[in-house]
PDB file of N, CA and C in Angstrom:
ATOM      1  N   ALA A   1       0.683  -0.820   0.011  1.00 54.00           N
ATOM      2  CA  ALA A   1       0.352   0.316   0.002  1.00 54.00           C
ATOM      3  C   ALA A   1       0.816   1.100   0.254  1.00 54.00           C
ATOM      4  N   GLU A   2       1.990   1.099   0.670  1.00 55.00           N
ATOM      5  CA  GLU A   2       2.646   2.365   0.754  1.00 55.00           C
ATOM      6  C   GLU A   2       3.643   2.548  -0.394  1.00 55.00           C
ATOM      7  N   SER A   3       3.431   1.578  -1.373  1.00 55.00           N
ATOM      8  CA  SER A   3       4.307   1.925  -2.492  1.00 55.00           C
ATOM      9  C   SER A   3       3.319   2.880  -3.586  1.00 55.00           C
ATOM     10  N   ARG A   4       2.211   2.464  -3.253  1.00 55.00           N
ATOM     11  CA  ARG A   4       1.684   2.813  -4.237  1.00 55.00           C
ATOM     12  C   ARG A   4       1.234   4.575  -4.099  1.00 55.00           C
ATOM     13  N   LYS A   5       1.506   5.031  -2.752  1.00 56.00           N
ATOM     14  CA  LYS A   5       1.486   6.277  -2.690  1.00 56.00           C
ATOM     15  C   LYS A   5       2.529   7.243  -3.372  1.00 56.00           C
ATOM     16  N   ASN A   6       3.519   6.754  -3.528  1.00 58.00           N
ATOM     17  CA  ASN A   6       4.869   7.072  -4.249  1.00 58.00           C
ATOM     18  C   ASN A   6       5.160   6.943  -5.722  1.00 58.00           C
ATOM     19  N   SER A   7       3.937   6.432  -6.300  1.00 58.00           N
ATOM     20  CA  SER A   7       3.851   6.442  -7.400  1.00 58.00           C
ATOM     21  C   SER A   7       3.537   7.430  -8.344  1.00 58.00           C
ATOM     22  N   PRO A   8       3.965   7.098  -9.212  1.00 57.00           N
ATOM     23  CA  PRO A   8       3.898   8.835 -10.339  1.00 57.00           C
ATOM     24  C   PRO A   8       1.865   8.784 -10.732  1.00 57.00           C
ATOM     25  N   GLU A   9       1.354   7.268 -10.792  1.00 59.00           N
ATOM     26  CA  GLU A   9       0.062   7.430 -11.049  1.00 59.00           C
ATOM     27  C   GLU A   9      -0.865   7.893  -9.801  1.00 59.00           C
ATOM     28  N   SER A  10      -0.495   7.629  -8.905  1.00 60.00           N
ATOM     29  CA  SER A  10      -0.945   7.674  -7.174  1.00 60.00           C
ATOM     30  C   SER A  10      -1.268   9.643  -7.384  1.00 60.00           C
ATOM     31  N   GLN A  11      -0.122  10.599  -7.708  1.00 60.00           N
ATOM     32  CA  GLN A  11      -0.268  11.604  -7.284  1.00 60.00           C
ATOM     33  C   GLN A  11      -0.846  12.303  -8.431  1.00 60.00           C
ATOM     34  N   PRO A  12      -1.118  13.779  -7.889  1.00 59.00           N
ATOM     35  CA  PRO A  12      -2.104  14.509  -8.662  1.00 59.00           C
ATOM     36  C   PRO A  12      -0.827  15.379  -9.991  1.00 59.00           C
ATOM     37  N   PRO A  13      -1.648  15.610 -10.641  1.00 57.00           N
ATOM     38  CA  PRO A  13      -0.618  16.303 -11.825  1.00 57.00           C
ATOM     39  C   PRO A  13      -0.398  18.077 -11.755  1.00 57.00           C
ATOM     40  N   THR A  14       0.587  18.218 -12.077  1.00 59.00           N
ATOM     41  CA  THR A  14       1.336  19.776 -11.390  1.00 59.00           C
ATOM     42  C   THR A  14       1.196  20.309 -12.139  1.00 59.00           C
ATOM     43  N   LYS A  15       0.564  21.708 -12.037  1.00 56.00           N
ATOM     44  CA  LYS A  15       0.794  22.810 -12.821  1.00 56.00           C
ATOM     45  C   LYS A  15       2.387  22.982 -13.065  1.00 56.00           C
ATOM     46  N   ARG A  16       2.829  23.257 -14.236  1.00 57.00           N
ATOM     47  CA  ARG A  16       3.890  24.168 -14.555  1.00 57.00           C
ATOM     48  C   ARG A  16       3.575  25.635 -14.494  1.00 57.00           C
ATOM     49  N   ILE A  17       4.507  25.954 -12.961  1.00 61.00           N
ATOM     50  CA  ILE A  17       4.392  27.745 -12.979  1.00 61.00           C
ATOM     51  C   ILE A  17       5.673  28.438 -13.919  1.00 61.00           C
ATOM     52  N   GLY A  18       5.303  29.767 -14.250  1.00 57.00           N
ATOM     53  CA  GLY A  18       6.124  30.014 -14.899  1.00 57.00           C
ATOM     54  C   GLY A  18       5.860  30.527 -16.251  1.00 57.00           C
ATOM     55  N   LYS A  19       7.057  30.525 -17.300  1.00 58.00           N
ATOM     56  CA  LYS A  19       7.270  30.501 -18.724  1.00 58.00           C
ATOM     57  C   LYS A  19       6.244  29.597 -18.986  1.00 58.00           C
ATOM     58  N   LYS A  20       4.928  29.727 -20.070  1.00 57.00           N
ATOM     59  CA  LYS A  20       4.579  28.569 -20.629  1.00 57.00           C
ATOM     60  C   LYS A  20       5.474  28.482 -22.000  1.00 57.00           C
ATOM     61  N   GLU A  21       4.850  27.271 -22.753  1.00 60.00           N
ATOM     62  CA  GLU A  21       5.984  26.938 -23.673  1.00 60.00           C
ATOM     63  C   GLU A  21       5.086  27.572 -25.083  1.00 60.00           C
ATOM     64  N   GLY A  22       6.442  27.608 -26.336  1.00 57.00           N
ATOM     65  CA  GLY A  22       5.398  27.917 -27.565  1.00 57.00           C
ATOM     66  C   GLY A  22       5.174  29.380 -27.543  1.00 57.00           C
ATOM     67  N   VAL A  23       5.575  29.879 -28.868  1.00 52.00           N
ATOM     68  CA  VAL A  23       5.871  31.220 -29.146  1.00 52.00           C
ATOM     69  C   VAL A  23       4.253  31.812 -29.418  1.00 52.00           C
ATOM     70  N   TYR A  24       3.019  30.918 -29.480  1.00 51.00           N
ATOM     71  CA  TYR A  24       2.256  32.198 -29.784  1.00 51.00           C
ATOM     72  C   TYR A  24       1.189  31.836 -29.282  1.00 51.00           C
ATOM     73  N   VAL A  25       1.868  32.231 -27.441  1.00 56.00           N
ATOM     74  CA  VAL A  25       0.897  31.933 -26.318  1.00 56.00           C
ATOM     75  C   VAL A  25       0.600  33.515 -26.152  1.00 56.00           C
ATOM     76  N   ARG A  26       1.689  34.527 -26.701  1.00 55.00           N
ATOM     77  CA  ARG A  26       1.264  36.009 -26.297  1.00 55.00           C
ATOM     78  C   ARG A  26       1.425  36.611 -27.585  1.00 55.00           C
ATOM     79  N   PRO A  27       0.658  36.605 -28.666  1.00 52.00           N
ATOM     80  CA  PRO A  27       0.761  37.330 -30.316  1.00 52.00           C
ATOM     81  C   PRO A  27       1.963  38.351 -30.153  1.00 52.00           C
ATOM     82  N   SER A  28       1.968  39.352 -29.645  1.00 55.00           N
ATOM     83  CA  SER A  28       2.788  40.557 -29.747  1.00 55.00           C
ATOM     84  C   SER A  28       4.049  40.041 -29.292  1.00 55.00           C
ATOM     85  N   ALA A  29       4.271  39.062 -28.368  1.00 56.00           N
ATOM     86  CA  ALA A  29       5.863  38.372 -28.173  1.00 56.00           C
ATOM     87  C   ALA A  29       6.236  37.852 -29.446  1.00 56.00           C
ATOM     88  N   ALA A  30       5.309  36.976 -29.959  1.00 54.00           N
ATOM     89  CA  ALA A  30       5.348  35.885 -31.385  1.00 54.00           C
ATOM     90  C   ALA A  30       6.182  37.182 -32.342  1.00 54.00           C
ATOM     91  N   ILE A  31       5.303  38.604 -32.714  1.00 52.00           N
ATOM     92  CA  ILE A  31       5.674  39.423 -33.346  1.00 52.00           C
ATOM     93  C   ILE A  31       7.409  40.042 -32.730  1.00 52.00           C
ATOM     94  N   GLU A  32       7.585  40.424 -31.823  1.00 60.00           N
ATOM     95  CA  GLU A  32       8.520  41.017 -31.154  1.00 60.00           C
ATOM     96  C   GLU A  32      10.016  39.797 -31.544  1.00 60.00           C
ATOM     97  N   ARG A  33       9.683  38.371 -31.198  1.00 66.00           N
ATOM     98  CA  ARG A  33      10.533  37.183 -31.369  1.00 66.00           C
ATOM     99  C   ARG A  33      11.049  37.068 -33.526  1.00 66.00           C
ATOM    100  N   GLY A  34       9.808  37.894 -33.861  1.00 65.00           N
ATOM    101  CA  GLY A  34       9.796  37.591 -35.491  1.00 65.00           C
ATOM    102  C   GLY A  34       9.444  36.244 -36.269  1.00 65.00           C
ATOM    103  N   SER A  35       8.337  35.843 -35.374  1.00 61.00           N
ATOM    104  CA  SER A  35       7.799  34.785 -35.734  1.00 61.00           C
ATOM    105  C   SER A  35       6.643  35.217 -36.067  1.00 61.00           C
ATOM    106  N   GLY A  36       6.911  34.545 -37.521  1.00 65.00           N
ATOM    107  CA  GLY A  36       5.464  34.376 -38.304  1.00 65.00           C
ATOM    108  C   GLY A  36       5.351  33.880 -39.563  1.00 65.00           C
ATOM    109  N   PHE A  37       4.570  34.108 -40.019  1.00 65.00           N
ATOM    110  CA  PHE A  37       5.170  33.578 -41.742  1.00 65.00           C
ATOM    111  C   PHE A  37       6.194  33.381 -42.282  1.00 65.00           C
ATOM    112  N   PHE A  38       6.696  31.899 -42.105  1.00 64.00           N
ATOM    113  CA  PHE A  38       7.858  30.909 -42.558  1.00 64.00           C
ATOM    114  C   PHE A  38       7.794  30.336 -43.493  1.00 64.00           C
ATOM    115  N   ILE A  39       8.710  30.466 -44.522  1.00 68.00           N
ATOM    116  CA  ILE A  39       8.930  29.240 -45.642  1.00 68.00           C
ATOM    117  C   ILE A  39      10.806  29.151 -45.826  1.00 68.00           C
ATOM    118  N   PRO A  40      10.722  27.677 -44.868  1.00 70.00           N
ATOM    119  CA  PRO A  40      12.124  27.135 -44.771  1.00 70.00           C
ATOM    120  C   PRO A  40      12.724  28.028 -46.403  1.00 70.00           C
ATOM    121  N   GLY A  41      14.062  28.058 -46.372  1.00 77.00           N
ATOM    122  CA  GLY A  41      15.069  28.314 -47.053  1.00 77.00           C
ATOM    123  C   GLY A  41      14.697  29.872 -47.295  1.00 77.00           C
ATOM    124  N   LEU A  42      13.704  30.328 -47.394  1.00 75.00           N
ATOM    125  CA  LEU A  42      13.824  31.919 -47.779  1.00 75.00           C
ATOM    126  C   LEU A  42      14.340  32.845 -46.677  1.00 75.00           C
ATOM    127  N   GLU A  43      14.991  33.038 -46.303  1.00 75.00           N
ATOM    128  CA  GLU A  43      15.950  33.577 -44.964  1.00 75.00           C
ATOM    129  C   GLU A  43      16.947  34.710 -45.192  1.00 75.00           C
ATOM    130  N   GLY A  44      16.493  35.549 -44.533  1.00 78.00           N
ATOM    131  CA  GLY A  44      18.090  36.751 -45.003  1.00 78.00           C
ATOM    132  C   GLY A  44      17.824  37.393 -46.339  1.00 78.00           C
ATOM    133  N   PRO A  45      18.573  38.003 -47.203  1.00 85.00           N
ATOM    134  CA  PRO A  45      18.762  38.346 -48.073  1.00 85.00           C
ATOM    135  C   PRO A  45      17.355  37.990 -49.495  1.00 85.00           C
ATOM    136  N   LYS A  46      17.284  37.023 -49.554  1.00 87.00           N
ATOM    137  CA  LYS A  46      16.598  36.330 -50.069  1.00 87.00           C
ATOM    138  C   LYS A  46      15.111  36.824 -50.050  1.00 87.00           C
ATOM    139  N   VAL A  47      14.891  36.895 -48.711  1.00 85.00           N
ATOM    140  CA  VAL A  47      12.928  37.426 -48.272  1.00 85.00           C
ATOM    141  C   VAL A  47      12.966  38.777 -48.885  1.00 85.00           C
ATOM    142  N   ARG A  48      13.982  39.729 -48.847  1.00 87.00           N
ATOM    143  CA  ARG A  48      14.176  40.915 -49.416  1.00 87.00           C
ATOM    144  C   ARG A  48      14.023  40.925 -51.008  1.00 87.00           C
ATOM    145  N   LEU A  49      14.820  39.873 -51.814  1.00 90.00           N
ATOM    146  CA  LEU A  49      14.952  39.642 -52.988  1.00 90.00           C
ATOM    147  C   LEU A  49      13.418  39.569 -53.667  1.00 90.00           C
ATOM    148  N   VAL A  50      13.166  38.226 -52.878  1.00 89.00           N
ATOM    149  CA  VAL A  50      11.584  37.402 -53.442  1.00 89.00           C
ATOM    150  C   VAL A  50      10.725  38.641 -53.111  1.00 89.00           C
ATOM    151  N   GLY A  51      10.681  39.632 -51.881  1.00 89.00           N
ATOM    152  CA  GLY A  51       9.438  40.558 -51.689  1.00 89.00           C
ATOM    153  C   GLY A  51       9.791  41.054 -52.747  1.00 89.00           C
ATOM    154  N   GLY A  52      10.744  41.871 -52.898  1.00 90.00           N
ATOM    155  CA  GLY A  52      10.779  43.161 -54.075  1.00 90.00           C
ATOM    156  C   GLY A  52      10.918  42.851 -55.163  1.00 90.00           C
ATOM    157  N   THR A  53      10.596  41.388 -55.856  1.00 93.00           N
ATOM    158  CA  THR A  53      10.363  41.273 -57.291  1.00 93.00           C
ATOM    159  C   THR A  53       8.889  40.911 -57.582  1.00 93.00           C
ATOM    160  N   VAL A  54       8.844  40.043 -56.506  1.00 92.00           N
ATOM    161  CA  VAL A  54       6.787  39.917 -56.717  1.00 92.00           C
ATOM    162  C   VAL A  54       6.488  41.481 -56.616  1.00 92.00           C
ATOM    163  N   LEU A  55       6.389  42.518 -55.813  1.00 93.00           N
ATOM    164  CA  LEU A  55       6.099  44.007 -55.552  1.00 93.00           C
ATOM    165  C   LEU A  55       6.165  44.656 -57.049  1.00 93.00           C
ATOM    166  N   LEU A  56       7.166  44.519 -57.515  1.00 93.00           N
ATOM    167  CA  LEU A  56       7.670  44.936 -58.817  1.00 93.00           C
ATOM    168  C   LEU A  56       7.054  44.070 -59.815  1.00 93.00           C
ATOM    169  N   ALA A  57       6.545  42.736 -59.647  1.00 95.00           N
ATOM    170  CA  ALA A  57       5.951  42.130 -60.888  1.00 95.00           C
ATOM    171  C   ALA A  57       4.359  42.546 -60.690  1.00 95.00           C
ATOM    172  N   LEU A  58       4.046  42.449 -59.317  1.00 93.00           N
ATOM    173  CA  LEU A  58       2.440  42.871 -58.987  1.00 93.00           C
ATOM    174  C   LEU A  58       2.294  44.451 -59.806  1.00 93.00           C
ATOM    175  N   LEU A  59       3.075  45.459 -59.482  1.00 93.00           N
ATOM    176  CA  LEU A  59       3.051  46.711 -59.847  1.00 93.00           C
ATOM    177  C   LEU A  59       2.939  47.139 -61.638  1.00 93.00           C
ATOM    178  N   ALA A  60       3.977  45.846 -61.868  1.00 93.00           N
ATOM    179  CA  ALA A  60       3.570  45.936 -63.814  1.00 93.00           C
ATOM    180  C   ALA A  60       2.155  45.151 -64.033  1.00 93.00           C
ATOM    181  N   VAL A  61       1.448  44.782 -63.078  1.00 92.00           N
ATOM    182  CA  VAL A  61       0.385  43.643 -64.024  1.00 92.00           C
ATOM    183  C   VAL A  61      -0.469  45.022 -63.324  1.00 92.00           C
ATOM    184  N   ASN A  62      -0.564  46.085 -62.737  1.00 89.00           N
ATOM    185  CA  ASN A  62      -1.221  46.985 -61.993  1.00 89.00           C
ATOM    186  C   ASN A  62      -1.353  48.029 -63.283  1.00 89.00           C
ATOM    187  N   HIS A  63       0.171  48.132 -63.747  1.00 89.00           N
ATOM    188  CA  HIS A  63       0.190  49.209 -64.727  1.00 89.00           C
ATOM    189  C   HIS A  63      -0.367  49.217 -66.096  1.00 89.00           C
ATOM    190  N   VAL A  64      -0.185  47.405 -66.524  1.00 89.00           N
ATOM    191  CA  VAL A  64      -0.477  47.201 -67.447  1.00 89.00           C
ATOM    192  C   VAL A  64      -2.256  47.424 -67.313  1.00 89.00           C
ATOM    193  N   LEU A  65      -2.991  46.783 -66.430  1.00 87.00           N
ATOM    194  CA  LEU A  65      -4.380  46.590 -66.271  1.00 87.00           C
ATOM    195  C   LEU A  65      -5.036  47.774 -66.588  1.00 87.00           C
ATOM    196  N   SER A  66      -4.164  48.921 -65.300  1.00 85.00           N
ATOM    197  CA  SER A  66      -4.992  50.307 -65.676  1.00 85.00           C
ATOM    198  C   SER A  66      -4.474  51.011 -66.441  1.00 85.00           C
ATOM    199  N   SER A  67      -3.658  50.626 -67.770  1.00 84.00           N
ATOM    200  CA  SER A  67      -3.494  51.282 -68.848  1.00 84.00           C
ATOM    201  C   SER A  67      -4.490  51.389 -69.827  1.00 84.00           C
ATOM    202  N   LEU A  68      -5.493  49.667 -69.823  1.00 85.00           N
ATOM    203  CA  LEU A  68      -6.635  49.445 -70.648  1.00 85.00           C
ATOM    204  C   LEU A  68      -7.976  50.335 -70.698  1.00 85.00           C
ATOM    205  N   SER A  69      -7.821  51.096 -69.625  1.00 80.00           N
ATOM    206  CA  SER A  69      -8.830  52.014 -69.241  1.00 80.00           C
ATOM    207  C   SER A  69      -8.404  53.365 -70.221  1.00 80.00           C
ATOM    208  N   SER A  70      -9.167  54.493 -70.161  1.00 73.00           N
ATOM    209  CA  SER A  70      -8.914  55.251 -71.148  1.00 73.00           C
ATOM    210  C   SER A  70      -8.307  56.716 -70.728  1.00 73.00           C
ATOM    211  N   THR A  71      -8.819  56.511 -69.465  1.00 79.00           N
ATOM    212  CA  THR A  71      -8.906  57.697 -68.010  1.00 79.00           C
ATOM    213  C   THR A  71      -7.380  56.927 -67.405  1.00 79.00           C
ATOM    214  N   THR A  72      -6.128  58.068 -67.889  1.00 76.00           N
ATOM    215  CA  THR A  72      -4.989  58.064 -66.930  1.00 76.00           C
ATOM    216  C   THR A  72      -4.940  59.404 -66.099  1.00 76.00           C
ATOM    217  N   THR A  73      -4.693  59.178 -64.732  1.00 83.00           N
ATOM    218  CA  THR A  73      -4.622  60.325 -63.843  1.00 83.00           C
ATOM    219  C   THR A  73      -3.504  60.812 -63.254  1.00 83.00           C
ATOM    220  N   LEU A  74      -3.009  61.809 -62.933  1.00 85.00           N
ATOM    221  CA  LEU A  74      -1.833  62.073 -62.134  1.00 85.00           C
ATOM    222  C   LEU A  74      -1.848  61.645 -60.870  1.00 85.00           C
ATOM    223  N   GLY A  75      -3.102  61.121 -60.362  1.00 86.00           N
ATOM    224  CA  GLY A  75      -3.147  60.627 -58.745  1.00 86.00           C
ATOM    225  C   GLY A  75      -2.498  59.303 -59.281  1.00 86.00           C
ATOM    226  N   ASN A  76      -3.187  58.531 -60.004  1.00 86.00           N
ATOM    227  CA  ASN A  76      -2.282  56.846 -60.661  1.00 86.00           C
ATOM    228  C   ASN A  76      -1.076  57.178 -61.047  1.00 86.00           C
ATOM    229  N   THR A  77      -0.334  57.832 -61.266  1.00 88.00           N
ATOM    230  CA  THR A  77       0.827  57.751 -62.303  1.00 88.00           C
ATOM    231  C   THR A  77       1.774  58.363 -61.204  1.00 88.00           C
ATOM    232  N   PHE A  78       1.522  58.951 -59.830  1.00 92.00           N
ATOM    233  CA  PHE A  78       1.921  59.470 -58.803  1.00 92.00           C
ATOM    234  C   PHE A  78       2.570  58.046 -57.780  1.00 92.00           C
ATOM    235  N   SER A  79       1.328  57.309 -57.920  1.00 92.00           N
ATOM    236  CA  SER A  79       1.061  55.967 -56.610  1.00 92.00           C
ATOM    237  C   SER A  79       1.859  55.281 -57.682  1.00 92.00           C
ATOM    238  N   GLU A  80       1.754  55.026 -59.170  1.00 92.00           N
ATOM    239  CA  GLU A  80       2.840  53.883 -59.507  1.00 92.00           C
ATOM    240  C   GLU A  80       4.476  54.323 -59.229  1.00 92.00           C
ATOM    241  N   VAL A  81       4.717  55.789 -59.468  1.00 93.00           N
ATOM    242  CA  VAL A  81       5.792  55.935 -59.050  1.00 93.00           C
ATOM    243  C   VAL A  81       6.367  55.467 -57.700  1.00 93.00           C
ATOM    244  N   LEU A  82       5.319  55.960 -57.136  1.00 95.00           N
ATOM    245  CA  LEU A  82       5.824  55.930 -55.386  1.00 95.00           C
ATOM    246  C   LEU A  82       5.992  54.201 -55.100  1.00 95.00           C
ATOM    247  N   ALA A  83       4.882  53.410 -55.587  1.00 94.00           N
ATOM    248  CA  ALA A  83       5.366  52.319 -55.362  1.00 94.00           C
ATOM    249  C   ALA A  83       6.396  51.057 -56.467  1.00 94.00           C
ATOM    250  N   ALA A  84       7.008  51.819 -57.135  1.00 93.00           N
ATOM    251  CA  ALA A  84       8.262  51.406 -57.907  1.00 93.00           C
ATOM    252  C   ALA A  84       9.483  51.992 -57.016  1.00 93.00           C
ATOM    253  N   VAL A  85       8.991  52.967 -56.332  1.00 94.00           N
ATOM    254  CA  VAL A  85      10.268  53.814 -55.723  1.00 94.00           C
ATOM    255  C   VAL A  85      10.511  52.478 -54.652  1.00 94.00           C
ATOM    256  N   PHE A  86       9.326  52.334 -53.666  1.00 93.00           N
ATOM    257  CA  PHE A  86       9.484  51.904 -52.307  1.00 93.00           C
ATOM    258  C   PHE A  86       9.805  50.383 -52.667  1.00 93.00           C
ATOM    259  N   SER A  87       9.533  49.910 -53.379  1.00 92.00           N
ATOM    260  CA  SER A  87       9.574  48.178 -54.302  1.00 92.00           C
ATOM    261  C   SER A  87      11.463  47.976 -54.515  1.00 92.00           C
ATOM    262  N   ALA A  88      11.762  49.414 -55.275  1.00 91.00           N
ATOM    263  CA  ALA A  88      12.936  49.205 -55.560  1.00 91.00           C
ATOM    264  C   ALA A  88      14.022  49.189 -54.289  1.00 91.00           C
ATOM    265  N   LEU A  89      13.338  49.956 -53.308  1.00 91.00           N
ATOM    266  CA  LEU A  89      14.223  50.040 -51.681  1.00 91.00           C
ATOM    267  C   LEU A  89      13.826  49.054 -51.444  1.00 91.00           C
ATOM    268  N   VAL A  90      12.978  48.126 -51.628  1.00 89.00           N
ATOM    269  CA  VAL A  90      12.918  46.880 -50.608  1.00 89.00           C
ATOM    270  C   VAL A  90      14.238  45.766 -51.397  1.00 89.00           C
ATOM    271  N   LEU A  91      14.818  45.907 -52.690  1.00 87.00           N
ATOM    272  CA  LEU A  91      15.292  45.131 -53.158  1.00 87.00           C
ATOM    273  C   LEU A  91      17.140  45.844 -52.624  1.00 87.00           C
ATOM    274  N   VAL A  92      17.042  47.354 -52.068  1.00 85.00           N
ATOM    275  CA  VAL A  92      18.337  47.197 -51.957  1.00 85.00           C
ATOM    276  C   VAL A  92      19.013  46.844 -50.590  1.00 85.00           C
TER     277      VAL A  92
END
């Protein structure tokens, strides 16, 4: 009977006090640690290269599709130039 008292099955489960495991316990901590969307192999400068290239490709698609309409405004041209500049800055 005494051996049953000290066996792991007879003892109540203990709760862990302190830090919880996992990054997503507190979302703001996950962001601070840089945990977010992750693609294996796409790290460091490769992220900037792929991101900038995708942005420039989408800008080109937007330019082609918006040029099909007959109205081209100064605001649209300005936004395209601004998007091109910031997409290029991602690549640098």
